[in-house]
Amino acid sequence: MPLPPALAGRSSGNGAASGDPAALLPELVDTTSRIRAAIESVVTGRPGLADITLAVLLAEGHLLVEDVPGVGKTTLAKALARSIACAVGRIQFTPDLLPSDLTGVNIFRNDSHEFEFRPGPVFSNIVIGDEINRASPKTQSALLECMEEGQTTVDGTTHTLPRPFLVVATQNPVEMEGTYPLPEAQRDRFMARITVGYPDPDAELLMLERQEADNPLSHLDPVTDGAAMLRYSTFVRGVYASSSVKRYVLALVGATRDHAGLRLGASPRASLQLLKAAKAMAAMAGRDHVLPDDVQRLARPVIAHRLIQTTESRLGGVTPERIVDDIVRRTPVPALDRADRR
């Protein structure tokens, strides 16, 4: 999808042209602000969702959106996809979906007497997986290599996926009919999990007024393109995180491994992804360094979905989100000196 003429010159930006990383930061802030505004014009009354979604995209992770049907999970994913001019693939997961329906198949062509690879919807920059937990575990597992390695193997041949590559998967709560719980290994590959939730009455009224006669998604124009987002991701990797901030990340994640209410704590991958997401959040705030506030803001969406509770904790009505909030509250926040802020 081409950029509108008014925006076409802005996607590259002065920072990209000059090669100066410092000049790229204001462009990143401006672009992500406009993407945030585009998403929030469609998904009303849920502040903060767009920020976490963008942080996952900039940190080159994957996002899991979980909630009951009809609250805007797929709309959130579509709004992000429409805001960026790049290849978008959408997969509606069903019980009869096969792994080859995701990755693609080799088809024999009679005219050339050779097999031709027909890529599946995972060969896109943004892949929307709708109701991922309605597919069988075998099909769910077909995404594992794609999400972790950025490639897929079909009939012994490895195919590299395009970059940027983001999977935004939606799922219904596991207690709903016809769902299969995601394996722990696949949940761990999602950088963050968010819940959309119900809007408040005022936001729902605004939604009725906006969507009474038309779908606002149809009016969203792309703000930037995939190449620009790839440059921003490169910048985010270079955002400074002091040793104090890194030790704070390790303290939060490590506390989940010793918590009495958990049978399984967060993995080392959680530490790495929490730091990456915090760097993205810092960049969106216009900073070239990470603060403990960035880590705290992302602790719940990055850590909670990886935790496995004990039976006593679960039956006692304690949620993983509540456990993470308690850990954040009890873990001392490091004091940063001038050097930590560069």
Short mmCIF file of C-alpha atoms in Angstrom, two decimals:
data_model
loop_
_atom_site.label_atom_id
_atom_site.label_comp_id
_atom_site.label_asym_id
_atom_site.label_seq_id
_atom_site.Cartn_x
_atom_site.Cartn_y
_atom_site.Cartn_z
CA MET A 1 0.00 0.00 0.00
CA PRO A 2 1.63 3.29 -0.99
CA LEU A 3 1.89 6.14 1.46
CA PRO A 4 -0.34 9.16 0.91
CA PRO A 5 1.55 11.96 -0.89
CA ALA A 6 1.44 14.12 2.24
CA LEU A 7 3.24 11.45 4.23
CA ALA A 8 5.48 9.87 1.63
CA GLY A 9 8.35 12.24 2.31
CA ARG A 10 8.12 11.76 6.06
CA SER A 11 8.65 8.02 6.25
CA SER A 12 12.36 8.23 5.57
CA GLY A 13 12.99 11.28 7.72
CA ASN A 14 16.02 13.43 8.18
CA GLY A 15 17.53 10.94 10.60
CA ALA A 16 17.67 8.20 7.99
CA ALA A 17 19.07 10.57 5.38
CA SER A 18 21.84 11.92 7.59
CA GLY A 19 22.67 8.65 9.31
CA ASP A 20 22.60 10.47 12.67
CA PRO A 21 20.87 8.29 15.30
CA ALA A 22 20.05 11.35 17.42
CA ALA A 23 18.16 12.87 14.50
CA LEU A 24 16.12 9.68 14.12
CA LEU A 25 14.67 9.84 17.65
CA PRO A 26 12.33 12.83 17.03
CA GLU A 27 11.10 11.16 13.86
CA LEU A 28 10.40 7.94 15.78
CA VAL A 29 8.46 9.85 18.43
CA ASP A 30 6.41 11.71 15.82
CA THR A 31 5.61 8.60 13.78
CA THR A 32 4.63 6.45 16.76
CA SER A 33 2.46 9.29 18.09
CA ARG A 34 0.54 9.38 14.82
CA ILE A 35 0.18 5.59 14.73
CA ARG A 36 -1.08 5.71 18.33
CA ALA A 37 -3.64 8.35 17.39
CA ALA A 38 -4.79 6.25 14.43
CA ILE A 39 -5.27 3.15 16.59
CA GLU A 40 -7.08 5.06 19.34
CA SER A 41 -9.44 6.61 16.80
CA VAL A 42 -10.75 3.10 16.19
CA VAL A 43 -10.25 1.34 19.53
CA THR A 44 -11.82 3.88 21.88
CA GLY A 45 -11.63 4.04 25.64
CA ARG A 46 -8.68 1.67 26.13
CA PRO A 47 -5.70 3.98 26.78
CA GLY A 48 -2.29 2.34 26.90
CA LEU A 49 -3.06 -0.55 24.55
CA ALA A 50 -1.55 1.24 21.56
CA ASP A 51 1.66 2.02 23.46
CA ILE A 52 2.25 -1.62 24.40
CA THR A 53 1.40 -2.75 20.86
CA LEU A 54 3.88 -0.30 19.37
CA ALA A 55 6.56 -1.21 21.92
CA VAL A 56 6.28 -4.87 20.91
CA LEU A 57 6.54 -3.94 17.22
CA LEU A 58 9.60 -1.74 17.76
CA ALA A 59 11.23 -4.38 19.97
CA GLU A 60 10.70 -7.00 17.24
CA GLY A 61 8.53 -9.20 19.42
CA HIS A 62 5.07 -10.71 19.05
CA LEU A 63 1.80 -9.78 20.75
CA LEU A 64 -0.97 -11.90 22.25
CA VAL A 65 -4.36 -10.20 22.68
CA GLU A 66 -6.70 -12.12 24.98
CA ASP A 67 -10.28 -11.35 25.91
CA VAL A 68 -13.89 -12.32 25.35
CA PRO A 69 -15.36 -12.00 21.83
CA GLY A 70 -16.50 -8.64 20.53
CA VAL A 71 -14.34 -6.23 22.55
CA GLY A 72 -12.05 -5.17 19.70
CA LYS A 73 -9.12 -7.63 19.67
CA THR A 74 -9.05 -8.05 15.89
CA THR A 75 -9.90 -4.37 15.37
CA LEU A 76 -6.78 -3.42 17.32
CA ALA A 77 -4.62 -5.65 15.13
CA LYS A 78 -6.23 -4.37 11.92
CA ALA A 79 -5.79 -0.73 12.98
CA LEU A 80 -2.07 -1.29 13.52
CA ALA A 81 -1.75 -3.04 10.16
CA ARG A 82 -3.59 -0.29 8.29
CA SER A 83 -1.40 2.36 9.88
CA ILE A 84 1.75 0.89 8.32
CA ALA A 85 2.15 0.40 4.57
CA CYS A 86 3.44 -3.18 4.51
CA ALA A 87 2.36 -6.72 3.66
CA VAL A 88 -0.40 -7.95 5.95
CA GLY A 89 -1.60 -11.53 6.30
CA ARG A 90 -4.67 -12.66 8.22
CA ILE A 91 -5.35 -16.19 9.43
CA GLN A 92 -8.69 -17.27 10.87
CA PHE A 93 -7.80 -20.22 13.08
CA THR A 94 -10.30 -23.08 13.04
CA PRO A 95 -10.11 -26.70 14.30
CA ASP A 96 -9.52 -28.04 10.77
CA LEU A 97 -6.72 -25.60 9.89
CA LEU A 98 -3.51 -27.37 8.82
CA PRO A 99 0.10 -26.21 9.38
CA SER A 100 0.54 -25.92 5.60
CA ASP A 101 -2.34 -23.41 5.54
CA LEU A 102 -0.04 -21.11 7.50
CA THR A 103 3.38 -21.72 6.02
CA GLY A 104 2.55 -22.58 2.39
CA VAL A 105 2.86 -25.62 0.16
CA ASN A 106 4.83 -26.92 -2.82
CA ILE A 107 2.65 -27.36 -5.89
CA PHE A 108 3.69 -29.41 -8.93
CA ARG A 109 3.43 -27.49 -12.21
CA ASN A 110 2.76 -29.61 -15.26
CA ASP A 111 4.20 -27.06 -17.68
CA SER A 112 7.66 -27.00 -16.08
CA HIS A 113 7.56 -30.42 -14.39
CA GLU A 114 8.85 -28.76 -11.24
CA PHE A 115 7.51 -27.95 -7.80
CA GLU A 116 6.66 -24.33 -7.10
CA PHE A 117 6.44 -22.98 -3.57
CA ARG A 118 3.25 -21.08 -2.79
CA PRO A 119 3.89 -19.05 0.38
CA GLY A 120 1.25 -18.92 3.09
CA PRO A 121 0.00 -15.89 5.03
CA VAL A 122 2.98 -15.98 7.44
CA PHE A 123 5.05 -14.45 4.63
CA SER A 124 3.88 -10.98 5.62
CA ASN A 125 5.25 -8.17 7.74
CA ILE A 126 2.25 -8.17 10.08
CA VAL A 127 0.42 -11.46 10.59
CA ILE A 128 -2.98 -11.32 12.30
CA GLY A 129 -3.81 -14.68 13.83
CA ASP A 130 -7.48 -14.55 14.77
CA GLU A 131 -8.64 -16.86 17.59
CA ILE A 132 -5.37 -18.78 17.64
CA ASN A 133 -6.52 -21.12 20.38
CA ARG A 134 -9.35 -22.53 18.27
CA ALA A 135 -6.82 -24.41 16.15
CA SER A 136 -5.33 -27.76 17.13
CA PRO A 137 -2.04 -27.79 19.09
CA LYS A 138 -0.26 -29.13 16.00
CA THR A 139 -1.27 -26.08 13.96
CA GLN A 140 -0.51 -23.73 16.82
CA SER A 141 3.00 -25.19 16.94
CA ALA A 142 3.54 -24.36 13.26
CA LEU A 143 4.00 -20.75 14.33
CA LEU A 144 6.85 -21.54 16.74
CA GLU A 145 9.70 -21.56 14.22
CA CYS A 146 8.26 -18.53 12.43
CA MET A 147 8.03 -16.47 15.62
CA GLU A 148 11.37 -17.44 17.11
CA GLU A 149 13.62 -17.87 14.06
CA GLY A 150 12.00 -15.61 11.46
CA GLN A 151 11.88 -18.51 9.03
CA THR A 152 9.86 -21.59 8.18
CA THR A 153 10.77 -24.97 6.75
CA VAL A 154 8.57 -26.64 4.15
CA ASP A 155 9.49 -30.04 2.70
CA GLY A 156 13.04 -29.69 3.99
CA THR A 157 13.61 -26.24 2.47
CA THR A 158 14.02 -23.22 4.74
CA HIS A 159 12.36 -19.97 3.69
CA THR A 160 13.23 -16.65 5.34
CA LEU A 161 10.32 -14.47 6.40
CA PRO A 162 10.23 -10.74 5.58
CA ARG A 163 11.22 -8.07 8.08
CA PRO A 164 9.80 -6.44 10.04
CA PHE A 165 7.83 -9.47 11.17
CA LEU A 166 5.15 -9.21 13.83
CA VAL A 167 2.54 -11.78 14.84
CA VAL A 168 -0.53 -10.28 16.53
CA ALA A 169 -2.55 -13.24 17.75
CA THR A 170 -5.95 -13.00 19.40
CA GLN A 171 -7.40 -15.65 21.65
CA ASN A 172 -10.54 -16.23 23.65
CA PRO A 173 -10.38 -17.25 27.32
CA VAL A 174 -9.56 -20.96 27.63
CA GLU A 175 -12.78 -21.72 29.51
CA MET A 176 -14.83 -20.86 26.42
CA GLU A 177 -16.18 -23.68 24.26
CA GLY A 178 -14.00 -24.98 21.41
CA THR A 179 -10.67 -23.58 22.60
CA TYR A 180 -7.30 -25.28 23.09
CA PRO A 181 -4.90 -23.76 25.63
CA LEU A 182 -1.65 -22.53 24.12
CA PRO A 183 1.39 -24.61 25.12
CA GLU A 184 3.73 -22.96 27.61
CA ALA A 185 6.51 -22.84 24.99
CA GLN A 186 4.32 -20.88 22.59
CA ARG A 187 3.07 -18.44 25.24
CA ASP A 188 6.68 -17.77 26.16
CA ARG A 189 7.43 -16.70 22.59
CA PHE A 190 4.95 -13.84 22.79
CA MET A 191 6.74 -10.78 24.10
CA ALA A 192 3.59 -9.41 25.72
CA ARG A 193 -0.03 -10.25 26.38
CA ILE A 194 -2.71 -7.61 26.71
CA THR A 195 -6.42 -7.70 27.46
CA VAL A 196 -8.66 -5.22 25.72
CA GLY A 197 -11.48 -5.12 28.25
CA TYR A 198 -14.86 -3.44 28.04
CA PRO A 199 -14.93 0.30 27.36
CA ASP A 200 -16.52 2.64 29.88
CA PRO A 201 -20.01 4.01 28.99
CA ASP A 202 -18.69 7.28 27.55
CA ALA A 203 -16.17 5.47 25.33
CA GLU A 204 -18.80 2.99 24.21
CA LEU A 205 -21.15 5.84 23.32
CA LEU A 206 -18.35 7.43 21.27
CA MET A 207 -17.85 4.08 19.54
CA LEU A 208 -21.56 3.94 18.64
CA GLU A 209 -21.44 7.44 17.19
CA ARG A 210 -18.29 6.76 15.16
CA GLN A 211 -19.41 3.39 13.83
CA GLU A 212 -23.13 3.98 13.49
CA ALA A 213 -23.01 4.52 9.72
CA ASP A 214 -19.46 3.57 8.74
CA ASN A 215 -16.42 1.56 9.79
CA PRO A 216 -13.60 3.93 10.83
CA LEU A 217 -11.05 1.29 9.81
CA SER A 218 -11.86 2.02 6.17
CA HIS A 219 -10.69 5.63 6.62
CA LEU A 220 -7.30 4.87 8.19
CA ASP A 221 -4.39 5.86 5.98
CA PRO A 222 -0.87 4.50 6.47
CA VAL A 223 1.34 6.72 8.59
CA THR A 224 4.65 5.11 7.64
CA ASP A 225 6.01 2.00 5.95
CA GLY A 226 7.74 -1.21 6.95
CA ALA A 227 11.21 0.03 5.98
CA ALA A 228 10.91 2.97 8.38
CA MET A 229 9.73 0.71 11.21
CA LEU A 230 12.77 -1.49 10.59
CA ARG A 231 15.04 1.54 10.98
CA TYR A 232 13.29 2.48 14.21
CA SER A 233 13.77 -1.07 15.52
CA THR A 234 17.49 -0.80 14.79
CA PHE A 235 17.59 2.46 16.75
CA VAL A 236 15.69 0.89 19.66
CA ARG A 237 18.26 -1.89 19.99
CA GLY A 238 20.87 0.82 20.68
CA VAL A 239 18.90 2.59 23.42
CA TYR A 240 21.05 2.68 26.56
CA ALA A 241 20.16 0.54 29.57
CA SER A 242 22.40 0.96 32.61
CA SER A 243 23.61 -1.93 34.73
CA SER A 244 21.24 -0.74 37.49
CA VAL A 245 18.24 -1.06 35.18
CA LYS A 246 19.39 -4.48 33.98
CA ARG A 247 19.76 -5.71 37.57
CA TYR A 248 16.26 -4.36 38.26
CA VAL A 249 14.89 -6.41 35.35
CA LEU A 250 16.65 -9.51 36.69
CA ALA A 251 15.32 -8.87 40.19
CA LEU A 252 11.72 -8.68 38.97
CA VAL A 253 11.97 -11.80 36.82
CA GLY A 254 13.98 -13.70 39.42
CA ALA A 255 11.36 -13.02 42.09
CA THR A 256 8.81 -15.02 40.07
CA ARG A 257 11.01 -18.12 40.34
CA ASP A 258 10.90 -18.12 44.14
CA HIS A 259 7.28 -17.02 44.61
CA ALA A 260 5.22 -19.35 46.80
CA GLY A 261 2.16 -18.98 44.57
CA LEU A 262 3.91 -20.06 41.38
CA ARG A 263 4.79 -23.51 40.14
CA LEU A 264 6.86 -22.09 37.26
CA GLY A 265 8.37 -18.62 37.12
CA ALA A 266 9.42 -16.52 34.14
CA SER A 267 12.19 -17.72 31.84
CA PRO A 268 15.44 -15.93 30.90
CA ARG A 269 13.68 -15.05 27.65
CA ALA A 270 11.30 -12.95 29.76
CA SER A 271 14.25 -10.92 31.11
CA LEU A 272 15.55 -10.26 27.61
CA GLN A 273 12.16 -9.34 26.19
CA LEU A 274 11.29 -7.10 29.13
CA LEU A 275 14.49 -5.14 28.56
CA LYS A 276 13.87 -4.89 24.80
CA ALA A 277 10.31 -3.68 25.31
CA ALA A 278 11.48 -1.14 27.92
CA LYS A 279 13.97 0.24 25.39
CA ALA A 280 11.14 0.70 22.89
CA MET A 281 8.97 2.43 25.49
CA ALA A 282 11.83 4.78 26.35
CA ALA A 283 12.36 5.66 22.68
CA MET A 284 8.66 6.42 22.20
CA ALA A 285 8.94 8.80 25.17
CA GLY A 286 11.78 10.63 23.40
CA ARG A 287 14.59 9.24 25.55
CA ASP A 288 17.77 7.43 24.52
CA HIS A 289 18.02 5.65 27.89
CA VAL A 290 15.77 3.34 29.91
CA LEU A 291 14.27 4.31 33.26
CA PRO A 292 12.85 1.93 35.91
CA ASP A 293 9.43 3.44 35.09
CA ASP A 294 9.63 1.88 31.61
CA VAL A 295 10.31 -1.52 33.14
CA GLN A 296 7.50 -1.19 35.68
CA ARG A 297 4.97 -0.20 33.03
CA LEU A 298 5.72 -3.32 30.99
CA ALA A 299 6.23 -5.86 33.79
CA ARG A 300 2.63 -7.08 33.85
CA PRO A 301 2.07 -7.52 30.06
CA VAL A 302 5.53 -9.06 29.51
CA ILE A 303 5.76 -11.39 32.52
CA ALA A 304 2.26 -12.45 33.66
CA HIS A 305 1.33 -14.75 30.75
CA ARG A 306 4.47 -16.84 31.27
CA LEU A 307 3.68 -17.79 34.86
CA ILE A 308 2.13 -21.06 35.97
CA GLN A 309 0.39 -20.89 39.33
CA THR A 310 0.15 -23.50 42.02
CA THR A 311 -3.25 -25.10 42.49
CA GLU A 312 -3.70 -23.39 45.86
CA SER A 313 -2.93 -19.97 44.40
CA ARG A 314 -5.31 -20.43 41.48
CA LEU A 315 -8.17 -21.72 43.64
CA GLY A 316 -7.59 -18.84 46.02
CA GLY A 317 -8.54 -16.39 43.29
CA VAL A 318 -5.05 -14.92 42.86
CA THR A 319 -4.22 -13.97 39.27
CA PRO A 320 -0.76 -13.90 37.66
CA GLU A 321 -1.23 -10.16 37.07
CA ARG A 322 -1.78 -9.62 40.79
CA ILE A 323 1.38 -11.60 41.57
CA VAL A 324 3.43 -9.46 39.17
CA ASP A 325 2.00 -6.26 40.64
CA ASP A 326 2.95 -7.49 44.12
CA ILE A 327 6.50 -8.29 42.98
CA VAL A 328 6.88 -4.85 41.40
CA ARG A 329 5.62 -3.24 44.59
CA ARG A 330 8.05 -5.16 46.82
CA THR A 331 11.17 -4.95 44.63
CA PRO A 332 13.38 -1.94 45.46
CA VAL A 333 13.69 0.56 42.62
CA PRO A 334 17.30 1.39 41.78
CA ALA A 335 18.53 4.94 42.08
CA LEU A 336 20.07 6.19 38.84
CA ASP A 337 22.97 8.59 38.76
CA ARG A 338 23.84 11.01 35.96
CA ALA A 339 25.94 8.39 34.15
CA ASP A 340 22.97 6.00 34.05
CA ARG A 341 20.98 8.63 32.17
CA ARG A 342 23.83 9.46 29.76
#
